[in-house]
Coordinates of C-alpha atoms and ligand atoms in Angstrom, one line a residue:
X24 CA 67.0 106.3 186.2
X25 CA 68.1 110.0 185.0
X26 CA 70.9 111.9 186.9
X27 CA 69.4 115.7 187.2
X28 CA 71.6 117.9 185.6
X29 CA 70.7 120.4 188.5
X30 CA 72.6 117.8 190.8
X31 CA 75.9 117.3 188.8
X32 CA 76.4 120.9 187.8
X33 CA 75.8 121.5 191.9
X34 CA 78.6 118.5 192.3
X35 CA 80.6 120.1 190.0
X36 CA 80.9 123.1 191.9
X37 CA 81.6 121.7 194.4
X38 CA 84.7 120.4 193.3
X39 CA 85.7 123.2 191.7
X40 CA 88.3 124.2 194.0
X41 CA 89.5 121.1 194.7
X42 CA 90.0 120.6 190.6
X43 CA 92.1 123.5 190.3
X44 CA 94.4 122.5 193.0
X45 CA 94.8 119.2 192.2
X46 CA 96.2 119.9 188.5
X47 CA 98.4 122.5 190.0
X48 CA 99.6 119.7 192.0
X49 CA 100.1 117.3 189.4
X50 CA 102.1 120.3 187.4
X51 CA 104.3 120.7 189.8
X52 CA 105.7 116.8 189.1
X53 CA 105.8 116.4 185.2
X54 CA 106.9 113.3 184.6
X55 CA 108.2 111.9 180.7
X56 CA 106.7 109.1 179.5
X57 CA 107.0 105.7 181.2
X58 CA 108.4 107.2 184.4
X59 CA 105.6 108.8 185.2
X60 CA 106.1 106.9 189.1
X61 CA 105.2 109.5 191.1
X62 CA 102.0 110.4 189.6
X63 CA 100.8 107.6 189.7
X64 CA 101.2 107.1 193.0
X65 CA 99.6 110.5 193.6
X66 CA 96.4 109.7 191.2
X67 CA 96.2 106.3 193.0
X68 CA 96.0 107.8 196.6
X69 CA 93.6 110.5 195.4
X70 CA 91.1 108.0 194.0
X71 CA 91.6 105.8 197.7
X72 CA 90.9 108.7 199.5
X73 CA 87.7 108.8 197.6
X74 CA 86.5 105.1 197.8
X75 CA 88.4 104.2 194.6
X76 CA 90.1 101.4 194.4
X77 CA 92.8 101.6 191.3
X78 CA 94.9 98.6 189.8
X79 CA 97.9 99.2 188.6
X80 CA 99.5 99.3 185.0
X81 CA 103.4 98.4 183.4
X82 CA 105.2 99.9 184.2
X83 CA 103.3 103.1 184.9
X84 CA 99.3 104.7 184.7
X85 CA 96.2 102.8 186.2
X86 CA 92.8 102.5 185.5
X87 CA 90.0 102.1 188.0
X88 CA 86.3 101.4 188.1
X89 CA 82.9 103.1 189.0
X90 CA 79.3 103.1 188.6
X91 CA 77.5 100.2 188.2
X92 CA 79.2 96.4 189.1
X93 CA 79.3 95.0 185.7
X94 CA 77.3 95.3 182.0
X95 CA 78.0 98.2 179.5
X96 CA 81.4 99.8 180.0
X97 CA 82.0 103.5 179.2
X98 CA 85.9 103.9 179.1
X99 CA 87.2 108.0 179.9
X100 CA 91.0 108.3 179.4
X101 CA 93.2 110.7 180.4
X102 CA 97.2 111.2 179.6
X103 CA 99.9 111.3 182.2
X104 CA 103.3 112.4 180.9
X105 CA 104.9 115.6 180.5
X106 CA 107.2 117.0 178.5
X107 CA 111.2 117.5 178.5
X108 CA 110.8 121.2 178.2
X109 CA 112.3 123.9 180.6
X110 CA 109.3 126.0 182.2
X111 CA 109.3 129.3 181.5
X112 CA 105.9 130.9 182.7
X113 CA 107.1 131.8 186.6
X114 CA 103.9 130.5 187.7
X115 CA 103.8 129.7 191.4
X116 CA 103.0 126.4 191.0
X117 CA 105.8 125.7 188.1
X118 CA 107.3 123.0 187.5
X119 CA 109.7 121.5 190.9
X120 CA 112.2 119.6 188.1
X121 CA 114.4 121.5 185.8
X122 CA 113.9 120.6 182.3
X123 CA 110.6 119.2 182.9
X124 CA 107.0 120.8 182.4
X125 CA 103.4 119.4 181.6
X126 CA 103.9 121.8 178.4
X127 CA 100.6 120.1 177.0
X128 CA 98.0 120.3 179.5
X129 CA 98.1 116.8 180.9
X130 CA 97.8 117.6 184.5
X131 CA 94.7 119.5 183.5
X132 CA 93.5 116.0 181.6
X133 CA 94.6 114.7 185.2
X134 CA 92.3 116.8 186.9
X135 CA 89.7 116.7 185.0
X136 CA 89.2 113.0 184.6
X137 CA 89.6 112.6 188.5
X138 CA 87.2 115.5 189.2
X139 CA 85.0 113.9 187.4
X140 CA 85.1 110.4 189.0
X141 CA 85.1 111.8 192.2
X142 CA 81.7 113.6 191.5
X143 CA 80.4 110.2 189.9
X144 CA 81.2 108.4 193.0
X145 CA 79.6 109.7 194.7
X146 CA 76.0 109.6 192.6
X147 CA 77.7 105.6 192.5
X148 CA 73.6 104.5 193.0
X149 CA 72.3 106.0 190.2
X150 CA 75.0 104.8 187.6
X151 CA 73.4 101.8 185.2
X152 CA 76.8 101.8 183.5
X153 CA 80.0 100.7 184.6
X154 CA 82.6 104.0 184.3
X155 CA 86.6 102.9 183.7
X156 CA 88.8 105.0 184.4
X157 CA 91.8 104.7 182.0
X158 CA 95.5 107.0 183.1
X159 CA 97.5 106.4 180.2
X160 CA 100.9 106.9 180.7
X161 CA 103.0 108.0 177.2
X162 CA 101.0 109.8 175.1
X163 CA 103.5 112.3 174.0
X164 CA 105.9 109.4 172.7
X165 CA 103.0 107.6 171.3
X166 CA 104.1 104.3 173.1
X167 CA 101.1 104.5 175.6
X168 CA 97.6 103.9 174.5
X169 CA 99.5 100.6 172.8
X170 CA 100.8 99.6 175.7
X171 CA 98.0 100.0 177.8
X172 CA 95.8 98.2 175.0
X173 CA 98.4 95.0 175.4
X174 CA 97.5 94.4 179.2
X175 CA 93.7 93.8 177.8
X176 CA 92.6 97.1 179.3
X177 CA 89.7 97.7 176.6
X178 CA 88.7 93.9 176.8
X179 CA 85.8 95.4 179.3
X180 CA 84.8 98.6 177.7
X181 CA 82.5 99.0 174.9
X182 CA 83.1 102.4 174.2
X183 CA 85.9 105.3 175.1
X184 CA 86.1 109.2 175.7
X185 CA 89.0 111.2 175.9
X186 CA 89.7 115.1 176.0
X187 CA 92.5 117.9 174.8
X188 CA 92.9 121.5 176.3
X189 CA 94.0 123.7 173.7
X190 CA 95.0 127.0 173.9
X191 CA 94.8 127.7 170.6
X192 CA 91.3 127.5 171.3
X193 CA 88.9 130.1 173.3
X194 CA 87.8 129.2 176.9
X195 CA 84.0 127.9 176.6
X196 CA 84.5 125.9 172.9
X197 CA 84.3 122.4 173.0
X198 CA 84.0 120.2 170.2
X199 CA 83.3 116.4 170.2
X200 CA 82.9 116.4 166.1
X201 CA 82.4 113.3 164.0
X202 CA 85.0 111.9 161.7
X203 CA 88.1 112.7 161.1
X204 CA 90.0 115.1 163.8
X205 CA 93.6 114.6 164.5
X206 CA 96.2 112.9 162.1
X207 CA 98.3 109.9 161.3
X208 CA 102.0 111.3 161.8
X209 CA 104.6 108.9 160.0
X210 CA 108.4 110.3 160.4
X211 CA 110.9 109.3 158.0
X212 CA 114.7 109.5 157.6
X213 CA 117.0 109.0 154.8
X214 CA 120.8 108.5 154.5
X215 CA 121.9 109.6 150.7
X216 CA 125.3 107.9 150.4
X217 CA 127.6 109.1 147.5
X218 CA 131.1 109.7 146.9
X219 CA 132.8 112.7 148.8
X220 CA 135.5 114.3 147.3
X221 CA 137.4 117.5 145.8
X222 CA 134.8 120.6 145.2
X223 CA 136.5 121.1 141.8
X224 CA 136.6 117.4 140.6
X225 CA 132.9 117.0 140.6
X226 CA 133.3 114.2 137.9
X227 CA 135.4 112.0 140.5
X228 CA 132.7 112.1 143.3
X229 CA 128.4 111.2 143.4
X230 CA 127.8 114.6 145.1
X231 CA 125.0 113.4 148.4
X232 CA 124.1 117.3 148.8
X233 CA 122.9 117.4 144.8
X234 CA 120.6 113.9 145.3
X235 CA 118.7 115.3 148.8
X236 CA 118.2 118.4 147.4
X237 CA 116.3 117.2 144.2
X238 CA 114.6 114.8 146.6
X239 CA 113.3 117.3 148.9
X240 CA 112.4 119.9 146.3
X241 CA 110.6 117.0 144.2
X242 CA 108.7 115.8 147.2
X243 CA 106.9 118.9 147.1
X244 CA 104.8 117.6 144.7
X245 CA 103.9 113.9 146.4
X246 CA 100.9 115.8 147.6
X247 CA 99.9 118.1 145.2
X248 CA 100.5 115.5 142.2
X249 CA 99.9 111.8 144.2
X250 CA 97.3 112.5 146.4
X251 CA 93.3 112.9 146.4
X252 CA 93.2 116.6 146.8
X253 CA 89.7 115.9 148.8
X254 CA 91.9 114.5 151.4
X255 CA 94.4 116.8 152.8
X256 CA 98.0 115.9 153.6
X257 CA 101.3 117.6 155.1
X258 CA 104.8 116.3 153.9
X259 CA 107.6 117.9 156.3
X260 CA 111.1 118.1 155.8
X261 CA 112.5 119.8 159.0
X262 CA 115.8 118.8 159.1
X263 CA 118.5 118.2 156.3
X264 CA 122.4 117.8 157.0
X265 CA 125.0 117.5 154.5
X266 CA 128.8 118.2 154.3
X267 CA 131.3 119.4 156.5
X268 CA 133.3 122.4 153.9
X269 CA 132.6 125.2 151.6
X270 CA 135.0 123.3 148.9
X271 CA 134.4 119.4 149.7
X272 CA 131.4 117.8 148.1
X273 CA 129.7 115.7 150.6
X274 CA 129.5 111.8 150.3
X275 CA 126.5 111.8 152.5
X276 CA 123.6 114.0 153.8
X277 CA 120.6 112.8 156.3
X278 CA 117.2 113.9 155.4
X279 CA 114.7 114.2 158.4
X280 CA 111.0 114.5 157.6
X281 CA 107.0 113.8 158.3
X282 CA 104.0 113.3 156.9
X283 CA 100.5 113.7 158.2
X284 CA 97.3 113.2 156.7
X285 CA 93.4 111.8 157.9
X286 CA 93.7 109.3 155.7
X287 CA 95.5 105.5 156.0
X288 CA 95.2 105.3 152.1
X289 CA 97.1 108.9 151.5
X290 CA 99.5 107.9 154.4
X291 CA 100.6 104.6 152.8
X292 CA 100.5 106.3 149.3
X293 CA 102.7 109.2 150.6
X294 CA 105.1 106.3 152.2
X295 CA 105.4 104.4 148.8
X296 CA 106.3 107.8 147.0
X297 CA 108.8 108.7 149.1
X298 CA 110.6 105.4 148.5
X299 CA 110.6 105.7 145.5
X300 CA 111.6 109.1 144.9
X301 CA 114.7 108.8 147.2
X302 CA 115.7 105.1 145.9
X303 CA 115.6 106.5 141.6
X304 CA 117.0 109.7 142.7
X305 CA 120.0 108.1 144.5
X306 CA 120.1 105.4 141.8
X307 CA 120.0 108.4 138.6
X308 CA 123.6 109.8 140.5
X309 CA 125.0 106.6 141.1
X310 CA 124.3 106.7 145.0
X311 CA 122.2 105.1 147.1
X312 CA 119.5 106.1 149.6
X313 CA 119.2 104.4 153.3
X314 CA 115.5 104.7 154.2
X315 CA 113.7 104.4 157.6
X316 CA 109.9 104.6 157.4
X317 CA 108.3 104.5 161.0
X318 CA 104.7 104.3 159.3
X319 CA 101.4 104.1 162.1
X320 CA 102.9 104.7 165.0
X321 CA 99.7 105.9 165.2
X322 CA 96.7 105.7 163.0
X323 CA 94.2 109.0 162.8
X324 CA 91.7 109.8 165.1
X325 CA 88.6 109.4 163.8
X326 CA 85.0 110.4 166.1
X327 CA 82.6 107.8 165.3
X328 CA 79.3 109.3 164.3
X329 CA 76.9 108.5 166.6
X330 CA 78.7 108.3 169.5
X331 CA 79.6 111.6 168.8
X332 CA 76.0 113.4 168.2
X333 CA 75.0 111.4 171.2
X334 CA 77.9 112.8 173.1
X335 CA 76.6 116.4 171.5
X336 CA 73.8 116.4 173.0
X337 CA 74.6 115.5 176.6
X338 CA 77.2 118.3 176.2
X339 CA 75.4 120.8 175.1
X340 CA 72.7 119.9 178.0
X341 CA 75.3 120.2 180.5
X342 CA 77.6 123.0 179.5
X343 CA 74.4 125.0 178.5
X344 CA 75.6 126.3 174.7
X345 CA 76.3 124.6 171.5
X346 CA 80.1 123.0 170.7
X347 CA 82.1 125.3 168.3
X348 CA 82.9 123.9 165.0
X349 CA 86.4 123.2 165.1
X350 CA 88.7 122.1 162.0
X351 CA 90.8 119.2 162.6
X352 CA 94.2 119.3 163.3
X353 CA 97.3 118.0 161.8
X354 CA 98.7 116.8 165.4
X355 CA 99.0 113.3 166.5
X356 CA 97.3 111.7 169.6
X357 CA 97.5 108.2 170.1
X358 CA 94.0 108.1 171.5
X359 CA 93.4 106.7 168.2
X360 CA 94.5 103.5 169.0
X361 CA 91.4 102.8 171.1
X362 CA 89.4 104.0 168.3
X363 CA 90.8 101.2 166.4
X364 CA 88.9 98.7 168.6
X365 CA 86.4 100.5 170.3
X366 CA 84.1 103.2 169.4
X367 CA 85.5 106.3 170.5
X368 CA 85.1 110.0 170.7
X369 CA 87.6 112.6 171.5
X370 CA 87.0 115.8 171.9
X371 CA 88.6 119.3 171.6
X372 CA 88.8 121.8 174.9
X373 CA 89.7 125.6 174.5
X374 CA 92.0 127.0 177.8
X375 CA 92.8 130.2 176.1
X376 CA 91.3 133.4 177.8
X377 CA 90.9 135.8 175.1
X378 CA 91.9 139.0 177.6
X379 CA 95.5 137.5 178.0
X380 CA 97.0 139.3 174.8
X381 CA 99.7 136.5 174.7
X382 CA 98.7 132.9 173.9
X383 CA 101.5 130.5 173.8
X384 CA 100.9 127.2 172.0
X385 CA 100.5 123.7 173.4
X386 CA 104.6 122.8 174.1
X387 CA 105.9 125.7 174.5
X388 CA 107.7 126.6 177.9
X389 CA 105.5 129.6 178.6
X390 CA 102.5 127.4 178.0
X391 CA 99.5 127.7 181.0
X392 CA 95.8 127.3 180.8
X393 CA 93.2 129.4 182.2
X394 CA 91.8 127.0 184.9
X395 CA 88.3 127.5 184.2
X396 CA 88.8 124.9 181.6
X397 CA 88.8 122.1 183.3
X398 CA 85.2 122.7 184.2
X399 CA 84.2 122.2 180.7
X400 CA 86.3 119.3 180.6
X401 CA 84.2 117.7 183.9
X402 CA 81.5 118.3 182.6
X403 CA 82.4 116.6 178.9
X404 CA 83.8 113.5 180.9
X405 CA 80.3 113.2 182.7
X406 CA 78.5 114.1 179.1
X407 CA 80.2 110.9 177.7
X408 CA 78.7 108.9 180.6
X409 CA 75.1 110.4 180.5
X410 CA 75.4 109.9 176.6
X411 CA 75.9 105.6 177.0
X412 CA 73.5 105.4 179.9
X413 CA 70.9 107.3 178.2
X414 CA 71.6 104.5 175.3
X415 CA 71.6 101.8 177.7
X416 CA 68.6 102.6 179.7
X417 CA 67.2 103.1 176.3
X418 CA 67.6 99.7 175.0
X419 CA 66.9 98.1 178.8
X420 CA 62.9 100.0 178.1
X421 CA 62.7 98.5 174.8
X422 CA 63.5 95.2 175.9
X423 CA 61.1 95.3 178.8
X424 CA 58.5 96.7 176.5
X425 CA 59.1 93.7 174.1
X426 CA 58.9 91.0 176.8
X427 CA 55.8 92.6 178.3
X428 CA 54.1 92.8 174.8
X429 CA 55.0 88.8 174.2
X430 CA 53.7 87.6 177.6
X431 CA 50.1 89.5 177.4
Ligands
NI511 NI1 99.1 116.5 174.5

């Protein structure tokens, strides 16, 4: 059984309008990660006014099924939070809560994600794969996809798509690319502790300021000097504190930093060298460095290969042009974690009209997307499904054609 692309681009239409003002809805309500209580309250009664029955996840987000009873599970995700940032783009659907604002396009995931199961709903007949539908509460904190994973929510799903508006990226390109596309991020901090004293009596005192700032000027060369140059890395040091007076030498300064890469063996590789570093420098003063490492809080995200062409070519079926080559990006998303035990694909959506002169950046307070966006990202959310049951229906005929050809 085929679903006409005639039909779900009519569909799709259809729900068009209804699309748009849902997200404006759900961007009224940001909520941060965790407490995201009222929407899921709201993306629960939306899916039970359209026949879908939701089950509820700790302690917030929900996932629901569709399509076909049971067999060969398709997994689409969508994040939930917002961010703790005070909107500034005087929209007339901004942000209700001061110091609040889905900064990052997650009501549009939101929308999307139910558009989309609301259109698959209703063509519930012709679906020979079961859909989940995953709301991850979370994301921006990296705690979600974890936690979600821990109630045994990919147990039933063979396979998982998820979606990011950008709008550093044109309206119309889409990419689902293989491999690599988003990084590990690892965040560090480290305490040098020395000996404060007078600025003139340098001799009397281990001088904290002196030991960071060797460390952070040496660390410039953990990547150009420790790590494959084939595989590219970022180390970050965007905050540094020490001392308190013009003529006191410091007895301790805080080094705050991050490191990115596509890589797990250049992440672990970057981790060990700054260890090191901090620890010898420290110990060459007389001081002594305090390290915290928070290593993996997510892994990378990495498009598995033929998922992803399969994926391409439902895509580019349905959105009627090719996917724009995209490069990856050195953000998190811990969409990854389901990649870890599922194959999964996650693909890149442009919200940036190119008339607006001004294009503010994922985050930022003035941060909107041009609504026309989240019919690209319908239509990728119903690419991923055509894409497994084209695979299973596949399989199902070769299987019949096998049996056949042992009975005659
Ligand atoms: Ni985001």
């Amino acid at each position: 059984m085929m679903i006409e692309k005639k039909i779900l681009l009519q569909k799709q239409k259809q729900y068009e309008k209804e699309c748009i003002a849902l997200r404006r809805r759900f961007h009224q309500i940001p909520e941060p990660g965790l407490e995201e209580r009222e929407t899921t309250a709201l993306i629960a009664s939306l899916l039970e006014e359209h026949g879908i029955k939701s089950y509820p996840l700790e302690p917030t987000g929900l996932v629901a099924y569709l399509g076909a009873k049971e067999g060969y599970t398709v997994a689409l995700r969508a994040d939930i939070d917002g961010l703790l940032v005070e909107e500034e783009t005087g929209a007339e659907y901004a942000s209700r809560y001061p110091g609040r604002m889905h900064a990052c396009g997650h009501d549009g995931h939101i929308a999307g994600l139910l558009g989309a199961a609301f259109l698959l709903k209703e063509l519930e007949g012709e679906l020979s794969v079961r859909v989940k539908l995953i709301f991850q509460p979370s994301e921006e904190n990296t705690l979600g996809a974890k936690k979600v994973i821990a109630q045994g929510v990919l147990e039933d799903v063979d396979e998982i798509f998820g979606l990011h508006l950008f709008s550093d990226m044109e309206l119309g390109q889409y990419s689902v690319e293989a491999g690599p596309r988003m990084a590990q991020t690892d965040r560090f901090s480290i305490v040098f502790h020395g000996k404060g004293g007078h600025a003139g009596k340098p001799h009397q005192c281990v001088d904290a300021t002196v030991m960071a700032a060797e460390f952070v000027l040496g660390l410039q060369t953990a990547v150009s000097r420790e790590t494959n140059p084939l595989k590219p890395a970022v180390v970050t040091v965007g905050s540094f504190h020490s001392g308190s007076q013009y003529n006191v030498i410091s007895g301790e300064a805080v080094v705050e930093g991050t490191c990115r890469s596509f890589h797990e063996d250049v992440a672990a590789r970057l981790k060990t060298s700054i260890e090191e570093r901090a620890k010898h420098i420290a110990a060459c003063y007389g001081g002594k460095a305090e390290i915290t490492y928070d290593f993996g809080s997510h892994p990378p995200v990495i498009n598995e290969k033929n998922l992803s062409e399969s994926i391409k070519k439902e895509a580019q079926m349905l959105l009627g042009y090719e996917q724009a080559q995209v490069e990856p990006m050195m953000l998190g998303e811990d969409f990854s974690w389901y990649q870890k035990k599922v194959p999964g694909v996650f693909a890149f959506v442009g919200c940036h009209n190119p008339d607006q002169k001004e294009c503010f950046p994922n985050h930022h307070p003035c941060f909107d997307i041009d609504e026309r966006a989240l019919k690209d990202a319908v239509l990728l959310h119903l690419s991923a499904v055509l894409s497994a049951q084209s695979r299973v229906e596949e399989e199902r005929s070769f299987l019949k054609e096998k049996s056949k050809g042992k009975r005659e």
